[in-house]
mmCIF file of C-alpha atoms in Angstrom:
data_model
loop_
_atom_site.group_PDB
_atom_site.id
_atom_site.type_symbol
_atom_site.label_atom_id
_atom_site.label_comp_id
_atom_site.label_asym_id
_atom_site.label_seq_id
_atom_site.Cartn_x
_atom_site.Cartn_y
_atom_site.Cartn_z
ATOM 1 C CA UNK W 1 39.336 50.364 54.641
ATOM 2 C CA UNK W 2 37.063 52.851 54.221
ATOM 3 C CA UNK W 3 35.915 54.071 50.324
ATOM 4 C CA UNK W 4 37.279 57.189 49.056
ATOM 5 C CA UNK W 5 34.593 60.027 48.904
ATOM 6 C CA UNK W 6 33.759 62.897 46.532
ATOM 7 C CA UNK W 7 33.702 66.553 47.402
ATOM 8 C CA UNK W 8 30.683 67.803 48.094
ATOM 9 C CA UNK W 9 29.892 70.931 46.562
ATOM 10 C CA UNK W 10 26.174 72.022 46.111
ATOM 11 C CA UNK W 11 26.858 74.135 42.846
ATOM 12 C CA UNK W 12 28.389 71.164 41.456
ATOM 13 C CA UNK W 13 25.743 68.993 42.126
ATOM 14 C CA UNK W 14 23.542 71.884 40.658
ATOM 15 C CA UNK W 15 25.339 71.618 37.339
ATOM 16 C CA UNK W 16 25.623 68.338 37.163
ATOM 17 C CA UNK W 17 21.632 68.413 37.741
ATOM 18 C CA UNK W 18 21.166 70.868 34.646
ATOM 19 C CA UNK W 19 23.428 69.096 32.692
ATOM 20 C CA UNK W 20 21.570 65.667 32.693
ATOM 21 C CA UNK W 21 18.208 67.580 32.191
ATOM 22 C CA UNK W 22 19.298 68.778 29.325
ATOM 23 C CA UNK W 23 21.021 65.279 28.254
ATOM 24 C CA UNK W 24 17.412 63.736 28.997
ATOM 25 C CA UNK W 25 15.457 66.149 26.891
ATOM 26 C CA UNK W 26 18.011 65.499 24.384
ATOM 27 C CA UNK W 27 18.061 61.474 24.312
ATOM 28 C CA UNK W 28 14.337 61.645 24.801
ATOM 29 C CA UNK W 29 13.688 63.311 21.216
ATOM 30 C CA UNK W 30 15.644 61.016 19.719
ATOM 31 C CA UNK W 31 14.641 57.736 18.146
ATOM 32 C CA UNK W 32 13.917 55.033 20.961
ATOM 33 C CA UNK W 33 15.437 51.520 18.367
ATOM 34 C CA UNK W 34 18.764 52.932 18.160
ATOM 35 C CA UNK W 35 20.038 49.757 21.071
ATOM 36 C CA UNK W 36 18.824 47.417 18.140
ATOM 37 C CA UNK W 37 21.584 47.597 16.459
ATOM 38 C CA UNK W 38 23.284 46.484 19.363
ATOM 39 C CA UNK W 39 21.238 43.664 19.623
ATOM 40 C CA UNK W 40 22.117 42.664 15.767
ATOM 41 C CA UNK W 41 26.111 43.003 16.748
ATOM 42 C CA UNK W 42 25.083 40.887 19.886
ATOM 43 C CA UNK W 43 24.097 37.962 17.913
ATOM 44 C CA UNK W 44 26.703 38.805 14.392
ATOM 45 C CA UNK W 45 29.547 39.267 16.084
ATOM 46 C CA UNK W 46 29.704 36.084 18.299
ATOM 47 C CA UNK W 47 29.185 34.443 15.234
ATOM 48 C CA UNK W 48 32.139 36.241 13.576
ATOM 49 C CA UNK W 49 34.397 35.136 16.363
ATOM 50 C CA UNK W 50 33.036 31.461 15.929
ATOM 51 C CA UNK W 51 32.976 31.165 12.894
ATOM 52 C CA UNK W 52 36.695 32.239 12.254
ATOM 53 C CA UNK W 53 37.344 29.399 14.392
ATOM 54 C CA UNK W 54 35.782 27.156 12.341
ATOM 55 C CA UNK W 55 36.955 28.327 9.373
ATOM 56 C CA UNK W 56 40.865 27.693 10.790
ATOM 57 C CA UNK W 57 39.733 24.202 11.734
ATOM 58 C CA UNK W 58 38.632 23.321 8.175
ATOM 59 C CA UNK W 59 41.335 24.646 6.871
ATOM 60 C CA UNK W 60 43.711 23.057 8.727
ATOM 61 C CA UNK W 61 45.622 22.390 6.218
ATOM 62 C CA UNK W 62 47.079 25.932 4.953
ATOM 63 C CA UNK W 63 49.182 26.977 7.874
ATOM 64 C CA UNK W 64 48.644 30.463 6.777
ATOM 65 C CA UNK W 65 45.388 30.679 6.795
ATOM 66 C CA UNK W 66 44.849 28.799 9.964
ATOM 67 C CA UNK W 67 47.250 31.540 11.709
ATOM 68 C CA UNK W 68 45.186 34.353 9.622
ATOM 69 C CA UNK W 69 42.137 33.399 10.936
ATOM 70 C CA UNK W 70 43.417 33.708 14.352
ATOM 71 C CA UNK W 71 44.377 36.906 13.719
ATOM 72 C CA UNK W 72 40.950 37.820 12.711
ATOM 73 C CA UNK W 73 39.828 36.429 15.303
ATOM 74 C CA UNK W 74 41.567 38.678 18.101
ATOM 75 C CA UNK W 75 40.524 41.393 16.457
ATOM 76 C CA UNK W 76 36.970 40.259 16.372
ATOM 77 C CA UNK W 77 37.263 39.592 20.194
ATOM 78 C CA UNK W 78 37.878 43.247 20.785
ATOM 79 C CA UNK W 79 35.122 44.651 18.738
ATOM 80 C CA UNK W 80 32.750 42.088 20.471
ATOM 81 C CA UNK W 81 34.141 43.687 24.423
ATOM 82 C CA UNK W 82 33.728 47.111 22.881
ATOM 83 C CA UNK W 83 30.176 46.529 21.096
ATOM 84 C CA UNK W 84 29.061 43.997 23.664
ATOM 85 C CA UNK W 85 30.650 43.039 27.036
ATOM 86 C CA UNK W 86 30.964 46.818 28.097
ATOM 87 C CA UNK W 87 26.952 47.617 27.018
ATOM 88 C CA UNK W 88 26.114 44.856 28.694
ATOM 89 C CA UNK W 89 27.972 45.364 31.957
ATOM 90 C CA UNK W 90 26.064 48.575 31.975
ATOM 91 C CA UNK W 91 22.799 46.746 31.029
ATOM 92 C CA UNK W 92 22.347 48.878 28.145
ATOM 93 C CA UNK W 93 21.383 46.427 24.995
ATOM 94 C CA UNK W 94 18.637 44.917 26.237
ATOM 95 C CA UNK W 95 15.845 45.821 29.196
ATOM 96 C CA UNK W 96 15.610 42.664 30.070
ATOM 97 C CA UNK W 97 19.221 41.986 32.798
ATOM 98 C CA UNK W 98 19.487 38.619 32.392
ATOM 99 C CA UNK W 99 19.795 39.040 28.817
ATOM 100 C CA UNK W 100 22.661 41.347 29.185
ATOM 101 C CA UNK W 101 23.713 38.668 31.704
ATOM 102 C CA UNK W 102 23.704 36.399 29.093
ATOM 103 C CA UNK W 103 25.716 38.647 27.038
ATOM 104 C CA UNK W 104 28.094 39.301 29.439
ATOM 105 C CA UNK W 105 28.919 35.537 29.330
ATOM 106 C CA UNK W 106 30.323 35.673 26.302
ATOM 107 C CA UNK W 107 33.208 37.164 27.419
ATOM 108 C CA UNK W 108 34.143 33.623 29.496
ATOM 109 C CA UNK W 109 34.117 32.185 26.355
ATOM 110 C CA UNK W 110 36.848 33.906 24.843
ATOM 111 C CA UNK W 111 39.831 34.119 27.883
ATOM 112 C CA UNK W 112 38.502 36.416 29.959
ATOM 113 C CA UNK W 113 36.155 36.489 33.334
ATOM 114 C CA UNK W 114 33.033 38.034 33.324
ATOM 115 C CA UNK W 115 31.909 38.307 36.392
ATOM 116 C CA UNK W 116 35.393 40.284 38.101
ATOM 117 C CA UNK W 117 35.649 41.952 34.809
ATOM 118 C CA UNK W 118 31.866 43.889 35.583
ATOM 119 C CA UNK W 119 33.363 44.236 39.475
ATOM 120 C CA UNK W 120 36.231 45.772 38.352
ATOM 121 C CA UNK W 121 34.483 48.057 35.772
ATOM 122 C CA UNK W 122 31.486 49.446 37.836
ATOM 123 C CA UNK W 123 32.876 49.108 41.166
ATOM 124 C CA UNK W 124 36.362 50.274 40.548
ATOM 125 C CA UNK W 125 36.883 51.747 37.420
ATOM 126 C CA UNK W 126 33.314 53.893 37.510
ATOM 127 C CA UNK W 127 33.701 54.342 41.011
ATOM 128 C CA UNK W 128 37.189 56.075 41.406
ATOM 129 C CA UNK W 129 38.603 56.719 37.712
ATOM 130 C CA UNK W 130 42.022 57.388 37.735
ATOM 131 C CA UNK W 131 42.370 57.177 41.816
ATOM 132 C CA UNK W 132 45.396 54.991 42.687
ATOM 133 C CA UNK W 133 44.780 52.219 44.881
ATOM 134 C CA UNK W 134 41.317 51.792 43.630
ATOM 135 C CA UNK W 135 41.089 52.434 40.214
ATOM 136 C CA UNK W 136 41.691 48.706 38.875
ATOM 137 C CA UNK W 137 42.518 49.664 35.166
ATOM 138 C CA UNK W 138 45.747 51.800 36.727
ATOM 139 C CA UNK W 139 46.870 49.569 39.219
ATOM 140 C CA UNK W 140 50.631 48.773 39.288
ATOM 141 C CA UNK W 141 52.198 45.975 37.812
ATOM 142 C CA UNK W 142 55.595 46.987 38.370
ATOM 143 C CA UNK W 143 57.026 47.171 34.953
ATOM 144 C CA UNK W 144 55.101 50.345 34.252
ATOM 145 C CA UNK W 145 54.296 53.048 36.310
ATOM 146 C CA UNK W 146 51.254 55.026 35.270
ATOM 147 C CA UNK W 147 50.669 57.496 37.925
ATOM 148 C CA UNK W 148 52.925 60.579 37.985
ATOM 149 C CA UNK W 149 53.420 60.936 42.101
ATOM 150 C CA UNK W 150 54.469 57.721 42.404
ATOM 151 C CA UNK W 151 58.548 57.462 42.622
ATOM 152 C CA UNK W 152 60.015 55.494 39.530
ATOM 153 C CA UNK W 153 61.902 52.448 40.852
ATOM 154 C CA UNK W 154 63.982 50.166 39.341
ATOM 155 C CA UNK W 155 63.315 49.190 35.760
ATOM 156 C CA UNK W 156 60.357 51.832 35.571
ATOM 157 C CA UNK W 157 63.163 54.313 35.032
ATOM 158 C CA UNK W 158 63.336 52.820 31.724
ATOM 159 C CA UNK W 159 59.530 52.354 30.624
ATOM 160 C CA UNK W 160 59.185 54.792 27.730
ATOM 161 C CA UNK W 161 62.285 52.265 26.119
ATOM 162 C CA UNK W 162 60.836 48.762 26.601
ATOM 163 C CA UNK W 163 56.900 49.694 27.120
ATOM 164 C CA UNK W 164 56.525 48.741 23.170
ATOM 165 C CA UNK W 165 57.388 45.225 24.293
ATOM 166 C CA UNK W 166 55.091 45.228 27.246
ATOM 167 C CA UNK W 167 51.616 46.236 25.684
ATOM 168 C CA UNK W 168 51.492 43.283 23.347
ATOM 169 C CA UNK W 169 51.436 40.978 26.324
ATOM 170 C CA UNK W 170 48.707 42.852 27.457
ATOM 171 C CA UNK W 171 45.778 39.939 27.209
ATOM 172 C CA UNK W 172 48.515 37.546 28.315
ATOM 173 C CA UNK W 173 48.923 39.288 31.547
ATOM 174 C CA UNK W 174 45.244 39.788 31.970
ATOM 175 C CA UNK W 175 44.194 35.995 31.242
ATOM 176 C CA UNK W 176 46.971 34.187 32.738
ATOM 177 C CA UNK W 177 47.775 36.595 35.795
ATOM 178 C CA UNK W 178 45.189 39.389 36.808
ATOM 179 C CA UNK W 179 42.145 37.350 36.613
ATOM 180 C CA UNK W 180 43.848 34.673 39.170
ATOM 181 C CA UNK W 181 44.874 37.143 41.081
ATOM 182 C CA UNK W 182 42.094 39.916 41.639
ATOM 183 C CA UNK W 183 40.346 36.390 42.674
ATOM 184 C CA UNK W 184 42.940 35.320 44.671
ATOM 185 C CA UNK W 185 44.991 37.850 46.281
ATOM 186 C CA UNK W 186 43.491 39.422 49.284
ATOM 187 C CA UNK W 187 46.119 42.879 48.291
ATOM 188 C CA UNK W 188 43.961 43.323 44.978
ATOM 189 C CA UNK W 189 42.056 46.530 44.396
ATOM 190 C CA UNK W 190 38.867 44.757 43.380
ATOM 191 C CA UNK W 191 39.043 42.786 46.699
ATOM 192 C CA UNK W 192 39.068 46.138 48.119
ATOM 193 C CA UNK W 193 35.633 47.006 46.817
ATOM 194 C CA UNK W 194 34.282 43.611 46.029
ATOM 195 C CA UNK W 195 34.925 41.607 49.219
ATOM 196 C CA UNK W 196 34.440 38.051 49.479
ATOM 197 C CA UNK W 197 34.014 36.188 46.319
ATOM 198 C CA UNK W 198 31.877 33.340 45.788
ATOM 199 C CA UNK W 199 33.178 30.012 45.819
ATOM 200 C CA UNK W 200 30.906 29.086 42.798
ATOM 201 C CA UNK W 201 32.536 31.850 40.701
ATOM 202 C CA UNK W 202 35.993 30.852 41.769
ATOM 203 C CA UNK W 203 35.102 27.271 40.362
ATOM 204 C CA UNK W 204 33.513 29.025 37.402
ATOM 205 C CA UNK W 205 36.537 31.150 36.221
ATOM 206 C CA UNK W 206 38.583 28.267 36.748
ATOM 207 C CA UNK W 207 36.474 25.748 34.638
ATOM 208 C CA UNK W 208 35.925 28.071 31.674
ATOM 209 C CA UNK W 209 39.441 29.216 31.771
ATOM 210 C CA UNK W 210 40.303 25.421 30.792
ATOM 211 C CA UNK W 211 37.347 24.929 27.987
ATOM 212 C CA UNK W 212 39.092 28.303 26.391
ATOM 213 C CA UNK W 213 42.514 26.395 26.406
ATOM 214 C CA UNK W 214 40.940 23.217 25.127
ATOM 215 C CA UNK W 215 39.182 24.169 22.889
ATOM 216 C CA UNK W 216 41.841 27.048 21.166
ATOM 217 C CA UNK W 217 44.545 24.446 21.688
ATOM 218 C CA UNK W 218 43.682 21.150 22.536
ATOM 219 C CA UNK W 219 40.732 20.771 19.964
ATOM 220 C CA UNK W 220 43.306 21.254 17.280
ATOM 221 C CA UNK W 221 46.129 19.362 18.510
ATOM 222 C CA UNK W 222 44.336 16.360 19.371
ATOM 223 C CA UNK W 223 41.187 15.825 16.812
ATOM 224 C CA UNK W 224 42.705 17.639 13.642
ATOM 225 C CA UNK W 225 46.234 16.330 14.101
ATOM 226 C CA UNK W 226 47.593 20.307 14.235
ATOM 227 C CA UNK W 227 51.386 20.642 14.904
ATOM 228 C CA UNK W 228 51.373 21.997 18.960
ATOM 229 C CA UNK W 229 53.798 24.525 17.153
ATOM 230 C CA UNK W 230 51.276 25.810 14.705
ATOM 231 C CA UNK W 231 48.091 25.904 17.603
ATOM 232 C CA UNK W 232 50.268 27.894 19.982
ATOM 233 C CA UNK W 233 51.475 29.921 17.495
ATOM 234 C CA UNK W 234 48.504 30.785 15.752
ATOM 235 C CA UNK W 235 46.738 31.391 19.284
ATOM 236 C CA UNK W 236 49.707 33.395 20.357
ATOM 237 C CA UNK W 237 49.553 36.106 17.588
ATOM 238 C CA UNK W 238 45.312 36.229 17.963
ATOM 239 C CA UNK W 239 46.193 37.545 21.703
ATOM 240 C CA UNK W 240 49.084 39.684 20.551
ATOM 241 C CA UNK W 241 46.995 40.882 17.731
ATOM 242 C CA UNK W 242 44.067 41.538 20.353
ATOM 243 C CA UNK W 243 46.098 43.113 23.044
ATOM 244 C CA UNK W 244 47.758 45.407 20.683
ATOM 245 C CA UNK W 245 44.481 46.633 19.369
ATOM 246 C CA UNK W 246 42.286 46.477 22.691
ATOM 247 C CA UNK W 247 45.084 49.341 23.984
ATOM 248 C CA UNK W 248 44.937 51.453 20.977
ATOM 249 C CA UNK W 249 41.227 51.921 22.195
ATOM 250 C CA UNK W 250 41.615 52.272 25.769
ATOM 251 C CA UNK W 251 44.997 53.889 26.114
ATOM 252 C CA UNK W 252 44.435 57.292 24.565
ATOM 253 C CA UNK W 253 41.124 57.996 27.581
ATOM 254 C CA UNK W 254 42.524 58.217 30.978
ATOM 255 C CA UNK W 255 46.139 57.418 31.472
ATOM 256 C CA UNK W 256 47.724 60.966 29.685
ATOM 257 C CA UNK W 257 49.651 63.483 31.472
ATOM 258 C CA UNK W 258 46.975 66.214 30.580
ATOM 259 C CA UNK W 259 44.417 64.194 33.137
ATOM 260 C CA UNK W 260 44.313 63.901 36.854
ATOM 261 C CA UNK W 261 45.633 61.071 39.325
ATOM 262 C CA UNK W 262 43.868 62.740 41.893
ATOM 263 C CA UNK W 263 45.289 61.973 45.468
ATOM 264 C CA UNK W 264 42.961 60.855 48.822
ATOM 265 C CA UNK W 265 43.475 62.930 51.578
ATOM 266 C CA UNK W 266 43.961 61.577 55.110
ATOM 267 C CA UNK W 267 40.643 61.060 55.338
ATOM 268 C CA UNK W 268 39.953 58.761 52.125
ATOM 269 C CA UNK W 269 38.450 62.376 50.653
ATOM 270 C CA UNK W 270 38.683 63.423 46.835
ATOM 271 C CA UNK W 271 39.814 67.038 46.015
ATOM 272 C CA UNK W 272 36.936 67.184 43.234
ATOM 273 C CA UNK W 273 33.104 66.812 43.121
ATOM 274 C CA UNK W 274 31.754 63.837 41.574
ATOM 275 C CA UNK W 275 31.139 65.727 37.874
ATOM 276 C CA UNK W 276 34.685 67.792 37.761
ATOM 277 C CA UNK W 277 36.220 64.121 38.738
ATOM 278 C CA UNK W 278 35.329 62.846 35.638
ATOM 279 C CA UNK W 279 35.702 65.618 33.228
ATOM 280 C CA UNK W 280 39.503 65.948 35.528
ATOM 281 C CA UNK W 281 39.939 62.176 34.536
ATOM 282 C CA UNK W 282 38.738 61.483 31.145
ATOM 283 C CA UNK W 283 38.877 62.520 27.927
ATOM 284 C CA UNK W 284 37.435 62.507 24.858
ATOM 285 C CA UNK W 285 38.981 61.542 20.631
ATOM 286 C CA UNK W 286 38.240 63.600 18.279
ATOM 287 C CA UNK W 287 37.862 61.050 15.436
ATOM 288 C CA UNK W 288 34.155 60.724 14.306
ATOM 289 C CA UNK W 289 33.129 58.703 11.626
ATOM 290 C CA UNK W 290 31.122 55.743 10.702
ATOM 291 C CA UNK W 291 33.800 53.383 11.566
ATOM 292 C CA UNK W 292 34.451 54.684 14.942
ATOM 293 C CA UNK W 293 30.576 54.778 15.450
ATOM 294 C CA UNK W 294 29.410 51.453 14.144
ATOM 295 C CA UNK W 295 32.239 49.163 14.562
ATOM 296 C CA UNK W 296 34.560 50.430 17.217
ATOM 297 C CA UNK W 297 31.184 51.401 19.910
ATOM 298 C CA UNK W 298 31.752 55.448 20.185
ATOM 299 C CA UNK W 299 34.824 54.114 22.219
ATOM 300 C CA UNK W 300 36.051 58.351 21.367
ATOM 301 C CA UNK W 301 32.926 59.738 23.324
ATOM 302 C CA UNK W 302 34.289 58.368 26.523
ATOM 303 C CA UNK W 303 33.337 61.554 28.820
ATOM 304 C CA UNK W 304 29.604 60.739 28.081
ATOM 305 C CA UNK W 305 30.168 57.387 29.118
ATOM 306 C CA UNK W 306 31.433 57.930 32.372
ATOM 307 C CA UNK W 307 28.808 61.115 33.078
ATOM 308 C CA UNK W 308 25.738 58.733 31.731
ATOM 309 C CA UNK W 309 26.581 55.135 31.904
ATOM 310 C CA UNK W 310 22.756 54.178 31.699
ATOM 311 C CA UNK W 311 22.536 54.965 28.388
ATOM 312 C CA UNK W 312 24.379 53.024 25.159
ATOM 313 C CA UNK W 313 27.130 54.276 23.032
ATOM 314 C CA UNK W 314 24.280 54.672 20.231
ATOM 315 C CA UNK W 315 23.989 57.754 22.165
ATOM 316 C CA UNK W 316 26.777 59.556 22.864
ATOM 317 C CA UNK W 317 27.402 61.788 19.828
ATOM 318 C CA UNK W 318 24.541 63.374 20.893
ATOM 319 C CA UNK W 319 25.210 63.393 24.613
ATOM 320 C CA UNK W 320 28.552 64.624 23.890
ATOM 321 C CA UNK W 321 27.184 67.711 21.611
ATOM 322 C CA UNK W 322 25.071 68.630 24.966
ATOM 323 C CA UNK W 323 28.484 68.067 27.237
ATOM 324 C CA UNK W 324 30.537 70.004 25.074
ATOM 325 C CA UNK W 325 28.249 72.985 24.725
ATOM 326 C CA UNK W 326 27.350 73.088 28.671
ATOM 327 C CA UNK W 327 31.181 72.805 29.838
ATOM 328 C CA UNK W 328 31.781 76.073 27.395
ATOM 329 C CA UNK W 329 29.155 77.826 29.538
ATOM 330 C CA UNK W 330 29.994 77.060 32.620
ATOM 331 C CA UNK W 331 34.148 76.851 32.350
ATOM 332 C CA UNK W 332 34.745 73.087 32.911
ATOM 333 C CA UNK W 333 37.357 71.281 31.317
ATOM 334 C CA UNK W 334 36.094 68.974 28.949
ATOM 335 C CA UNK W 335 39.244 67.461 26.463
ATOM 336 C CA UNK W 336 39.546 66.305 23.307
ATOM 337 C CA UNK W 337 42.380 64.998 21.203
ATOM 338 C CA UNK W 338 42.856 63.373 17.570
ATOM 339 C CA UNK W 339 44.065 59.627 18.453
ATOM 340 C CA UNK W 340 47.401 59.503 17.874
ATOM 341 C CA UNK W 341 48.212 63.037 19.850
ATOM 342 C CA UNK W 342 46.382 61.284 23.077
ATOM 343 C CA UNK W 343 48.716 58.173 22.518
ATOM 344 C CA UNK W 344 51.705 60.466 21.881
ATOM 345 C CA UNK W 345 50.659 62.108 25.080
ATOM 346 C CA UNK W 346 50.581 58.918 26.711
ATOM 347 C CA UNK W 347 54.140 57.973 25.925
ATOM 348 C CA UNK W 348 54.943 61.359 27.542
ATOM 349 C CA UNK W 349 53.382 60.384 30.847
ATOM 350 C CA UNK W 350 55.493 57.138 30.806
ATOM 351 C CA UNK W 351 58.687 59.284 30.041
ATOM 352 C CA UNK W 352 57.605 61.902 32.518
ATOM 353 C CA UNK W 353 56.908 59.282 35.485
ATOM 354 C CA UNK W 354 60.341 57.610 33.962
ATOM 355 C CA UNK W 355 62.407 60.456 35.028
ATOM 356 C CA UNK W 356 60.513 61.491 37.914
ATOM 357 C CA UNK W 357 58.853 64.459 36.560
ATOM 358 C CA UNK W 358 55.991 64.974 38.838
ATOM 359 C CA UNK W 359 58.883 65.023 41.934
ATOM 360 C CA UNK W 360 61.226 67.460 39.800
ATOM 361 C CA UNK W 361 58.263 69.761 39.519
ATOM 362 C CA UNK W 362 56.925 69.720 43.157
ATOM 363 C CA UNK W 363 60.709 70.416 44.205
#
């Protein structure tokens, strides 16, 4: 199938042009170590994760804080995607790629898959934000149904009721299910936009899939005489404990009824350029403070991330200043919310897709 294609619209392209002349200028005065502290977090926070771990295992024998420190440690795994896996997908800590390679390999270690997560990200997510059937991060599971013009069916009808009980089981899904599957299953997005994948990476995600088990389970079970109850358990709420907090990050960006699902015309063609795609797509939080800054990666400066990928979250309050300031002179949407409006706004889309809204309205 051919790839969907931007609008092409010369003026656009001449903002866009100004815009990242201006960003450039901007970055270029700025101090050049900021990515260092990236590179601390890329060696701390590993060692956080680990060394919760431990800490459980030799203390193996206080059930409570065994299950507390896999708590901690879900919660650890998110600020290490957010600091970590998604700089170094973008090669953005270090110069050097096969250091953010190396990076990026971290995130086999802890349940996930490294190399479809990147294909996903940059070929899929970067590529067509918010585009259905190519977008991996909305792609249908059919429990939920995230973009408006598609007809509710079945239990969807009911997803602003049960969705509560879905979004915990978030890291589940994405450990046990999606990774198999966008390997897998030739009706995938990513295969879409990926193509064949490698038999050695097949035999990879497989292999490191079991060492996560074994180790998180096994290790305890078998050498530190654990109860099974107590390992699953305590591994269980570390995933429900990550999933929950991984979405109150990433939910409140894209999927809200104030963004576009843009549709592809007949001919795979996007109604927007490139640079009114993402601003039609994304949004931004308006929460900035050191916490969001240092600890949860900028994650509320999301439009600069999409419009300049190359450069690290220790750069976007700046990069967003420049953003905001252009998009008032020249009329572009640029959005931001507090936090919990955008995830009250995202409950709306799931009621308004519930009911059918977007059909109502075009009637």
């Amino acid at each position: 199938m051919e790839k969907p294609f931007y609008l092409k619209d010369p003026y656009d392209n001449q903002l866009f042009n100004e815009l990242r002349k201006r960003v450039n200028q901007r970055v270029e005065a700025l101090p050049k170590n900021r990515d260092v502290y990236i590179q601390i977090k890329a060696i701390i926070l590993p060692l956080v994760y680990f060394g919760l771990y431990l800490f459980a295992l030799f203390n193996a024998d206080r059930p409570w804080v065994y299950i507390s420190s896999f708590v901690l440690m879900g919660i650890s795994l998110v600020l290490i995607y957010l600091n970590l896996i998604h700089e170094a997908a973008h090669n953005n800590i270090f110069k050097n790629k096969k250091l953010n390679s190396l990076v990026l390999q971290i995130f086999d270690l802890v349940g996930a898959n490294s190399y479809i997560w990147k294909k996903r990200h940059i070929a899929a997510h970067h590529a067509y934000p918010n585009v259905d059937g190519w977008d991996t991060d909305i792609e249908q599971s059919g429990l939920l149904l995230i973009v408006p013009w598609i007809k509710a069916k079945g239990i969807q009808k009911y997803q602003h009721l049960f969705f509560f009980l879905v979004y915990p089981l978030y890291l589940f899904n994405w450990m046990f299910i999606r990774d198999f599957r966008d390997f897998f299953d030739q009706e995938r997005v990513i295969l879409k936009t990926q193509g064949k994948i490698p038999a050695s990476e097949k035999i990879k995600m497989i292999s490191f899939k079991f060492f996560y088990f074994f180790y998180q389970i096994a290790v305890p079970v078998l050498f530190l005489k654990i109860s099974l109850g107590l390992a699953l358990g305590a591994w269980f709420l570390q995933v429900i404990a990550a999933s929950i907090f991984a979405l109150f990050v990433l939910l409140p960006l894209h999927p809200l009824p104030d963004n576009a699902f843009p549709k592809l015309d007949e001919k795979n063609g996007l109604p927007f350029s490139w640079i009114c795609h993402q601003l039609e797509v994304t949004n931004d939080l308006q929460e900035n403070n050191w916490f969001v800054r240092n600890v949860l990666g900028n994650f509320n400066f999301h439009v600069a991330h999409h419009l300049f990928p190359n450069y690290s979250y220790m750069y976007y309050s700046e990069i967003t200043e420049e953003i905001e300031q252009f998009a008032k002179e020249n009329n572009l949407g640029y959005k931001r919310f507090p936090i919990f409006t955008a995830l009250g706004k995202h409950v709306d889309l799931l009621k308004q897709n519930a009911n059918n809204a977007y059909f109502i309205l075009e009637e």
